[in-house]
XYZ file of C-alpha atoms in Angstrom:
570
model
C 8.382 95.422 -17.809
C 7.704 93.216 -20.885
C 4.875 91.101 -21.839
C 5.008 87.374 -22.369
C 1.833 85.783 -23.645
C 1.434 81.976 -23.470
C -0.909 80.199 -25.395
C -2.557 77.003 -24.090
C -5.507 74.662 -25.161
C -7.989 75.149 -22.680
C -9.466 71.858 -23.490
C -6.097 69.889 -22.685
C -6.547 67.086 -20.330
C -4.610 66.854 -17.131
C -3.459 70.419 -17.031
C -4.600 73.706 -15.374
C -6.345 75.993 -17.697
C -5.278 79.554 -18.886
C -8.610 81.140 -18.312
C -8.126 84.304 -15.992
C -6.206 87.556 -15.987
C -4.720 89.426 -13.124
C -8.219 90.570 -11.946
C -9.336 86.940 -11.417
C -6.324 86.558 -9.241
C -6.910 89.683 -7.381
C -10.423 88.498 -6.334
C -9.190 85.149 -5.265
C -6.704 86.838 -3.271
C -9.359 89.377 -2.037
C -9.995 86.978 0.983
C -6.667 87.716 2.427
C -7.918 90.917 4.246
C -10.282 88.865 6.365
C -7.236 86.969 7.822
C -7.153 90.053 10.249
C -10.296 88.417 11.947
C -8.083 85.308 12.806
C -5.643 87.076 15.271
C -6.603 90.681 15.776
C -7.731 89.759 19.366
C -4.787 87.519 20.235
C -2.301 90.151 19.049
C -3.985 93.011 20.837
C -3.975 90.682 24.195
C -0.455 89.949 23.421
C 1.017 93.462 22.782
C -1.615 96.011 24.070
C -1.370 99.428 22.877
C 1.204 98.550 20.297
C -1.206 96.325 18.265
C -1.978 98.989 15.707
C 1.831 99.459 15.041
C 2.466 95.717 14.728
C -0.147 95.349 12.141
C 1.118 98.227 10.087
C 4.859 97.453 10.306
C 4.106 93.865 9.336
C 2.054 94.872 6.385
C 4.739 97.386 5.161
C 7.379 94.435 5.256
C 5.045 92.070 3.531
C 4.344 94.660 0.776
C 8.174 95.181 0.369
C 8.706 91.383 0.146
C 6.174 90.947 -2.391
C 8.331 92.667 -5.106
C 10.808 89.753 -4.828
C 7.942 87.313 -5.172
C 6.719 89.206 -8.367
C 10.129 88.977 -9.941
C 10.741 85.235 -9.325
C 7.206 84.462 -10.305
C 7.690 85.834 -13.798
C 10.621 83.471 -14.417
C 8.250 80.538 -14.525
C 5.039 81.314 -16.780
C 4.047 77.601 -16.948
C 4.155 76.877 -13.120
C 1.399 77.255 -10.645
C 1.462 76.915 -6.871
C 3.014 80.243 -5.882
C 6.004 81.667 -4.647
C 7.208 78.677 -2.745
C 7.452 76.718 -6.146
C 9.256 79.539 -7.797
C 11.699 79.984 -4.736
C 12.317 76.058 -4.645
C 13.430 76.113 -8.140
C 16.527 78.164 -6.945
C 17.433 75.988 -4.076
C 17.093 72.566 -5.897
C 20.529 73.421 -7.509
C 22.209 73.280 -4.081
C 20.393 70.986 -1.698
C 17.697 68.744 -3.122
C 15.624 68.608 0.292
C 15.469 72.315 0.503
C 13.215 72.655 -2.358
C 10.479 70.376 -1.063
C 10.898 71.902 2.309
C 9.934 75.291 0.853
C 6.862 73.940 -0.879
C 5.816 71.928 2.106
C 6.124 74.813 4.690
C 4.255 77.000 2.378
C 1.420 74.429 2.215
C 1.033 73.763 5.908
C 1.100 77.267 6.584
C -1.611 78.078 4.149
C -3.778 74.997 4.490
C -4.880 75.500 8.089
C -6.621 78.722 7.042
C -9.423 76.366 6.090
C -9.843 74.762 9.488
C -9.183 77.967 11.539
C -11.434 80.253 9.451
C -14.257 77.528 9.592
C -13.877 77.381 13.418
C -14.225 81.227 13.698
C -17.102 81.406 11.270
C -18.830 78.496 13.158
C -18.430 80.524 16.344
C -20.016 83.539 14.789
C -22.912 81.371 13.627
C -23.494 79.878 17.013
C -23.339 83.424 18.580
C -26.080 84.427 16.149
C -28.397 81.290 16.565
C -27.699 80.402 20.126
C -26.058 83.394 22.059
C -24.815 83.173 25.604
C -26.678 85.675 27.679
C -24.769 88.876 28.833
C -24.260 89.253 32.617
C -26.243 92.472 32.425
C -29.217 91.162 30.303
C -32.900 90.931 31.278
C -32.816 87.189 31.022
C -29.938 86.968 33.599
C -31.787 89.330 36.008
C -35.076 87.436 35.487
C -33.362 84.085 36.413
C -31.602 85.629 39.501
C -35.144 86.928 40.679
C -36.499 83.728 40.323
C -33.745 81.584 41.757
C -31.340 83.750 43.616
C -33.042 83.347 47.064
C -32.075 79.793 46.942
C -28.236 80.686 46.421
C -26.149 81.700 49.306
C -23.344 83.083 47.194
C -22.269 86.610 46.303
C -24.140 88.482 43.401
C -21.309 87.864 40.971
C -21.632 84.208 41.324
C -25.305 84.268 41.106
C -24.922 86.108 37.829
C -22.339 83.324 36.646
C -24.852 80.694 37.616
C -27.581 82.510 35.647
C -25.335 82.576 32.628
C -24.588 78.838 32.986
C -28.084 78.046 33.317
C -29.427 79.989 30.453
C -26.555 79.014 28.010
C -28.066 76.939 25.158
C -27.009 73.249 25.601
C -25.746 73.072 22.074
C -22.968 75.330 23.193
C -21.676 72.676 25.412
C -22.514 69.586 23.544
C -19.777 67.302 21.942
C -19.940 63.982 20.320
C -16.376 63.150 21.121
C -13.499 64.951 22.927
C -9.958 63.960 24.010
C -6.687 65.585 24.650
C -3.578 65.284 22.058
C -0.421 66.368 23.925
C -0.580 70.082 24.111
C -3.893 70.588 22.259
C -7.549 69.221 22.861
C -9.771 67.984 20.096
C -13.575 67.932 20.118
C -16.397 67.055 17.678
C -18.710 69.705 18.935
C -21.485 71.840 17.286
C -18.904 74.258 16.068
C -16.982 71.486 14.370
C -19.968 70.169 12.437
C -21.038 73.596 11.390
C -17.274 74.282 10.180
C -17.350 71.016 8.289
C -20.380 72.057 6.300
C -18.874 75.385 5.418
C -15.472 73.474 4.377
C -17.452 71.214 2.169
C -19.387 74.277 0.612
C -15.944 75.809 -0.290
C -14.877 72.632 -1.810
C -17.960 72.454 -4.174
C -17.151 75.919 -5.396
C -13.393 75.126 -5.934
C -14.324 71.981 -7.953
C -15.419 74.115 -10.916
C -11.941 75.318 -11.498
C -10.159 78.646 -11.174
C -12.506 80.614 -13.639
C -15.674 79.609 -11.770
C -13.879 80.454 -8.543
C -12.836 83.825 -9.450
C -16.287 84.587 -10.654
C -17.908 83.608 -7.274
C -15.061 85.371 -5.262
C -15.732 88.727 -7.277
C -19.045 89.195 -6.134
C -18.496 87.756 -2.426
C -15.310 90.062 -2.290
C -17.300 93.248 -3.431
C -19.915 92.404 -0.661
C -16.961 91.745 1.962
C -14.373 94.462 1.043
C -16.867 97.411 1.293
C -17.918 96.516 4.836
C -14.300 95.946 6.062
C -13.646 99.483 4.583
C -16.476 100.930 6.520
C -15.212 99.340 9.783
C -11.892 100.950 8.972
C -13.171 104.423 8.037
C -16.462 105.095 9.741
C -15.110 105.398 13.344
C -12.398 107.969 12.068
C -15.292 110.046 10.825
C -18.003 109.712 13.438
C -15.764 110.503 16.330
C -15.812 107.082 17.975
C -11.930 106.691 18.155
C -10.553 107.696 21.361
C -6.786 108.868 20.670
C -5.910 108.161 24.284
C -6.194 104.558 23.525
C -2.886 104.425 21.723
C -0.916 105.518 24.693
C 1.175 104.733 26.579
C 3.263 103.255 23.709
C 4.821 100.298 25.670
C 4.357 96.800 25.494
C 2.311 94.906 28.256
C 3.965 93.718 31.301
C 2.445 90.357 30.701
C 0.086 88.905 27.998
C -3.517 89.154 28.466
C -2.940 91.574 31.435
C -3.801 95.362 31.296
C -0.705 96.692 33.265
C 1.683 98.402 30.970
C 5.298 97.062 30.854
C 8.455 98.430 29.608
C 11.054 98.107 26.533
C 12.782 95.313 28.326
C 13.454 91.698 27.217
C 10.081 90.584 28.189
C 8.524 93.456 26.396
C 10.383 92.991 23.184
C 9.627 89.190 23.392
C 5.860 90.085 23.488
C 6.258 92.562 20.569
C 8.194 89.925 18.444
C 5.468 87.359 19.289
C 2.920 89.833 17.924
C 5.112 90.275 14.707
C 5.349 86.568 14.424
C 1.664 85.841 14.272
C 0.723 89.136 12.212
C 3.127 87.820 9.466
C 0.680 84.925 8.945
C -1.972 87.365 7.980
C -0.359 90.361 6.364
C 2.075 88.424 4.128
C -0.718 86.234 2.706
C -1.527 88.330 -0.369
C 1.405 86.642 -2.225
C -1.022 83.993 -2.843
C -2.010 86.249 -5.907
C 0.978 84.669 -7.812
C -0.339 81.067 -7.224
C -1.979 81.087 -10.680
C 0.695 81.917 -13.154
C 0.194 78.934 -15.225
C -3.492 79.906 -15.273
C -3.031 83.563 -16.510
C -3.779 84.245 -20.054
C -0.784 86.503 -20.127
C 1.530 85.701 -17.241
C 4.138 88.353 -18.154
C 1.647 91.167 -17.582
C -0.626 89.673 -15.132
C 1.636 88.326 -12.476
C 3.085 91.673 -11.300
C -0.383 93.378 -11.394
C -1.999 90.567 -9.387
C 0.375 90.786 -6.344
C 0.836 94.482 -6.602
C -2.872 95.532 -6.551
C -3.682 92.624 -3.972
C -0.862 94.223 -1.810
C -2.332 97.770 -1.947
C -5.807 96.553 -0.925
C -4.251 94.530 1.969
C -1.986 97.586 2.959
C -4.984 99.774 3.256
C -7.229 97.256 5.187
C -4.731 95.728 7.344
C -3.797 99.329 8.572
C -7.150 100.669 8.858
C -9.125 97.990 10.611
C -6.732 97.239 13.544
C -6.108 101.055 14.093
C -10.004 101.890 14.337
C -10.549 98.533 16.280
C -7.977 99.648 18.905
C -9.206 103.277 18.888
C -12.732 102.345 19.765
C -12.369 99.306 21.880
C -9.213 100.506 24.017
C -7.129 98.294 25.931
C -9.689 96.807 28.323
C -11.942 96.153 25.464
C -9.366 94.316 23.471
C -8.476 92.125 26.422
C -12.230 90.945 26.786
C -12.414 87.089 26.463
C -14.685 87.148 23.536
C -12.148 89.380 21.631
C -9.015 87.368 22.564
C -10.657 84.008 21.542
C -12.062 85.532 18.374
C -15.642 84.592 18.866
C -16.872 88.313 19.582
C -14.580 90.091 17.055
C -17.383 90.413 14.281
C -19.897 91.707 16.746
C -17.447 94.210 18.199
C -16.478 95.559 14.651
C -20.065 95.919 13.840
C -20.960 97.656 16.936
C -18.197 100.015 16.024
C -20.040 101.686 13.143
C -23.455 101.845 14.946
C -26.793 101.508 13.181
C -28.689 99.569 15.732
C -29.303 95.755 16.038
C -30.312 95.105 12.357
C -27.036 96.809 10.980
C -25.013 94.997 13.604
C -26.565 91.645 12.621
C -25.881 92.368 8.792
C -22.250 93.221 9.472
C -21.755 90.066 11.428
C -23.188 88.081 8.416
C -20.872 89.990 6.172
C -17.834 88.926 8.225
C -19.043 85.424 8.023
C -19.051 85.648 4.271
C -15.411 87.475 4.654
C -14.383 84.275 6.336
C -16.017 82.210 3.505
C -13.978 84.342 1.004
C -10.951 83.681 2.874
C -11.322 79.946 2.808
C -11.813 79.956 -0.784
C -8.476 81.965 -1.168
C -6.690 79.422 1.070
C -8.092 76.174 -0.734
C -7.265 77.493 -4.255
C -3.755 78.514 -3.304
C -2.760 75.529 -1.216
C -4.291 72.944 -3.434
C -2.187 74.421 -6.360
C 0.883 74.279 -4.274
C 0.438 70.607 -3.755
C -0.476 69.981 -7.302
C 2.734 71.804 -8.663
C 5.055 70.388 -6.079
C 3.790 66.863 -7.477
C 4.423 67.829 -11.002
C 7.849 68.851 -10.201
C 8.875 65.871 -8.449
C 8.765 66.910 -4.925
C 5.499 65.579 -3.466
C 3.646 62.348 -4.061
C 2.474 61.633 -7.646
C -1.114 61.050 -6.865
C -1.455 64.944 -6.305
C -0.735 65.883 -9.963
C -4.373 64.945 -11.017
C -6.700 67.685 -12.211
C -10.491 67.415 -13.206
C -12.164 68.291 -16.461
C -12.510 71.927 -15.106
C -8.799 72.186 -14.446
C -9.158 71.963 -10.762
C -6.491 69.829 -8.804
C -9.123 67.793 -7.055
C -6.832 65.280 -5.383
C -4.855 68.125 -3.868
C -8.213 69.656 -2.648
C -9.413 66.302 -1.283
C -6.104 66.098 0.654
C -6.611 69.654 1.913
C -10.211 68.909 3.077
C -9.301 65.526 4.927
C -6.231 67.134 6.658
C -8.194 70.184 7.822
C -11.188 68.131 9.073
C -8.819 66.810 11.681
C -7.328 70.152 12.344
C -10.770 71.684 12.704
C -11.678 69.359 15.413
C -8.564 70.697 17.223
C -9.367 74.331 16.593
C -12.767 74.207 17.730
C -11.712 72.820 21.070
C -10.656 75.860 22.795
C -8.473 79.084 22.207
C -5.308 77.487 23.418
C -5.659 74.920 20.821
C -6.567 77.380 18.035
C -3.423 79.393 18.716
C -1.299 76.528 19.022
C -2.447 75.479 15.440
C -1.749 79.043 14.177
C 1.506 79.443 15.762
C 2.780 75.881 14.195
C 1.442 76.650 10.786
C 3.226 80.206 10.996
C 6.616 78.442 11.676
C 6.175 76.915 8.355
C 5.383 80.278 6.906
C 8.312 81.913 8.365
C 10.649 79.129 6.903
C 8.998 79.347 3.571
C 9.542 83.182 3.446
C 13.166 82.847 4.584
C 13.877 80.469 1.658
C 11.946 82.407 -0.853
C 13.178 85.849 -0.026
C 16.751 84.562 -0.321
C 15.726 82.807 -3.701
C 15.411 86.240 -5.310
C 19.156 86.896 -5.312
C 19.911 83.242 -6.084
C 17.934 83.392 -9.247
C 19.725 86.652 -10.092
C 23.001 84.836 -9.846
C 22.075 81.537 -11.371
C 19.550 82.650 -14.019
C 20.480 86.258 -14.717
C 20.336 85.679 -18.246
C 16.676 84.595 -18.112
C 14.047 87.009 -19.445
C 12.195 88.771 -16.509
C 8.719 90.216 -17.383
C 9.192 92.163 -14.169
C 12.575 92.969 -12.588
C 12.355 94.214 -8.913
C 14.371 97.171 -7.910
C 17.679 95.786 -6.558
C 17.304 97.737 -3.253
C 13.883 95.852 -2.685
C 15.588 92.473 -3.346
C 18.344 93.377 -0.811
C 15.503 94.479 1.757
C 13.925 91.045 1.068
C 17.050 89.464 1.983
C 17.404 91.354 5.214
C 13.789 90.817 6.116
C 14.244 86.945 5.812
C 16.496 87.139 8.916
C 14.265 89.469 10.609
C 11.439 87.077 9.979
C 13.343 84.126 11.648
C 14.012 86.351 14.542
C 10.290 86.693 14.844
C 9.819 82.947 15.013
C 12.711 82.218 17.229
C 11.883 84.819 19.708
C 8.041 84.897 19.331
C 6.608 81.568 18.828
C 6.981 80.664 22.536
C 4.553 83.600 23.302
C 1.728 81.575 21.975
C 2.668 78.104 23.277
C 5.950 76.923 24.807
C 6.397 74.057 22.469
C 5.098 75.811 19.187
C 8.528 76.237 17.809
C 9.747 72.917 18.142
C 6.335 71.330 16.931
C 6.827 73.608 13.984
C 10.245 72.538 13.181
C 9.202 68.933 13.510
C 6.245 69.385 11.217
C 8.666 70.912 8.694
C 11.070 67.985 9.010
C 8.241 65.484 8.075
C 8.675 66.208 4.196
C 12.173 64.782 4.163
C 11.190 61.096 4.072
C 8.271 61.895 1.873
C 10.436 63.368 -0.707
C 13.205 60.779 -0.566
C 10.433 58.241 -1.264
C 9.089 60.069 -4.214
C 12.706 61.082 -5.611
C 14.771 58.231 -4.911
C 12.321 55.366 -5.029
C 9.383 56.420 -7.428
C 11.568 58.701 -9.775
C 14.927 56.683 -9.357
C 16.796 59.832 -8.366
C 15.659 61.881 -11.570
C 13.546 64.863 -11.584
C 10.624 65.210 -14.204
C 11.768 66.641 -17.535
C 9.272 69.366 -17.340
C 10.955 70.736 -13.964
C 14.452 70.678 -15.613
C 13.136 72.355 -18.586
C 11.750 75.190 -16.548
C 15.211 75.648 -15.194
C 16.679 75.659 -18.730
C 18.331 72.408 -18.074
C 18.412 70.125 -20.940
C 18.152 66.175 -20.242
C 21.510 64.824 -18.927
C 22.943 68.149 -18.148
C 24.115 69.139 -14.800
C 22.423 72.081 -13.009
C 24.913 75.230 -12.906
C 25.713 76.446 -9.602
C 27.150 80.011 -9.599
C 26.465 81.014 -6.021
C 29.219 79.039 -4.478
C 28.985 78.548 -0.724
C 26.590 81.431 -0.274
C 23.310 79.193 -0.228
C 24.901 77.023 2.508
C 26.158 79.980 4.610
C 22.789 81.679 4.463
C 21.097 78.405 5.612
C 23.527 78.173 8.425
C 23.106 81.808 9.425
C 19.213 81.289 9.371
C 19.400 78.368 11.806
C 21.858 80.202 14.063
C 19.605 83.192 14.131
C 16.451 81.069 15.226
C 18.396 79.416 17.999
C 20.023 82.621 19.385
C 16.842 84.607 19.299
C 14.992 81.815 21.097
C 17.726 81.664 23.782
C 17.953 85.431 24.281
C 14.290 86.630 24.288
C 12.306 85.270 27.248
C 8.880 86.132 28.726
């Protein structure tokens, strides 16, 4: 591995600043392990006792794939925006619209982390400030004692009536609500709490990457340690019940406790779990979003993604394992776990220590989500910025402020996510629909970028690589590209019948945007800087050495999605 040092004037206007090393990117990416909080309940409810294995296998796949991303990132020391930018540079030689498709899919996969994370954090805050009384609580018993004689219904219905009566009104209040196709939209209390959290994240990001990294270093230390405690303590104090990992078969149906079999339905549910887990476990590739902000990109790029991957490998394996070992199948299928609102409290309860420790750990989980929000805005905004600089996305996104922060891209993130937040806060069905649609984009991005590894080897084999991935890992990445599209074709329907088609339509929206930018604004020419990064001089044609292989790969990917969607059924 060689070292490439790039010097840059930190005071230069209109550019990102080279102000961090690999540890800064590591701390910015340290919010990724908190993504386990987004879908740990949903995956448990979908695959049952296989949940821990789904997380571990998915994380191992993500770690292997990261070596391809580390190599292609090193080819572009002056680019920001992450793996989608570096991969798009390989595809632009063969099909112009494929390059912006990769960037767009990566953005609409990562950007909803803001809205989904804010909706979960808002639910945790509401649970702390205005909790819904438990069925066996003293307040419910007191209400039944005072009002039960007037109700001529069974005891279970009396308890339900008591919970409804004692639930704080803020939990059901909404300023506005409606239905939009397969989802609902609500401007409720969770929406306004989430919007405040999102604005706080924006304020921190406004200071630039160096300020963001400093803030996240301290939050990261506060958050990673408790997540490690949740993953380790139950193994030491005997809370893990080893019988909770058997029988090792899928569920017969999602969110029902009956064990199923390894038939088409069972495999479909498992592939659905692998599909949604990928959105979380692959996320540490955001560590290479900051190549043009590294002081020494040749040294820092590989270290950033490698050590971020090791952190995620540990936490994404430990936390779901102990979570399942303590709660068991019935516990994982409980409504507050499946919809995510009770995950933090359940994890806190796993380590014991009384009400104070439980409240403290819940607050730390909220901080974990805030860390995740900052990771998402930092990465997704730079994807928009670099996509604009390279001539794939609208020009206005290429603006940065005096701190080197891409503020117009950040404002775009903020506005879009306020709309998505209103959907995510409506109900669990809407939440998982957004998650599934965004993950369709993420799988498309991964397919294109894993295949860009061998494309760059063919077309740019002569270019210096600060890090060169072992060929076997590059080949595995290409194989995993097709495995991932099987997850999407087969598994998206597990979360919503229309999720796959909604995801594909969302992906296609970039085509008219790119055509306007490239053919109308730029008159069919790419910016000189983008061509220079590819080693192409003005007026030269881009060399294509791979022949028909890229087109055959795309055709095979489309066929794999359609066949897997047809074959695997619930």
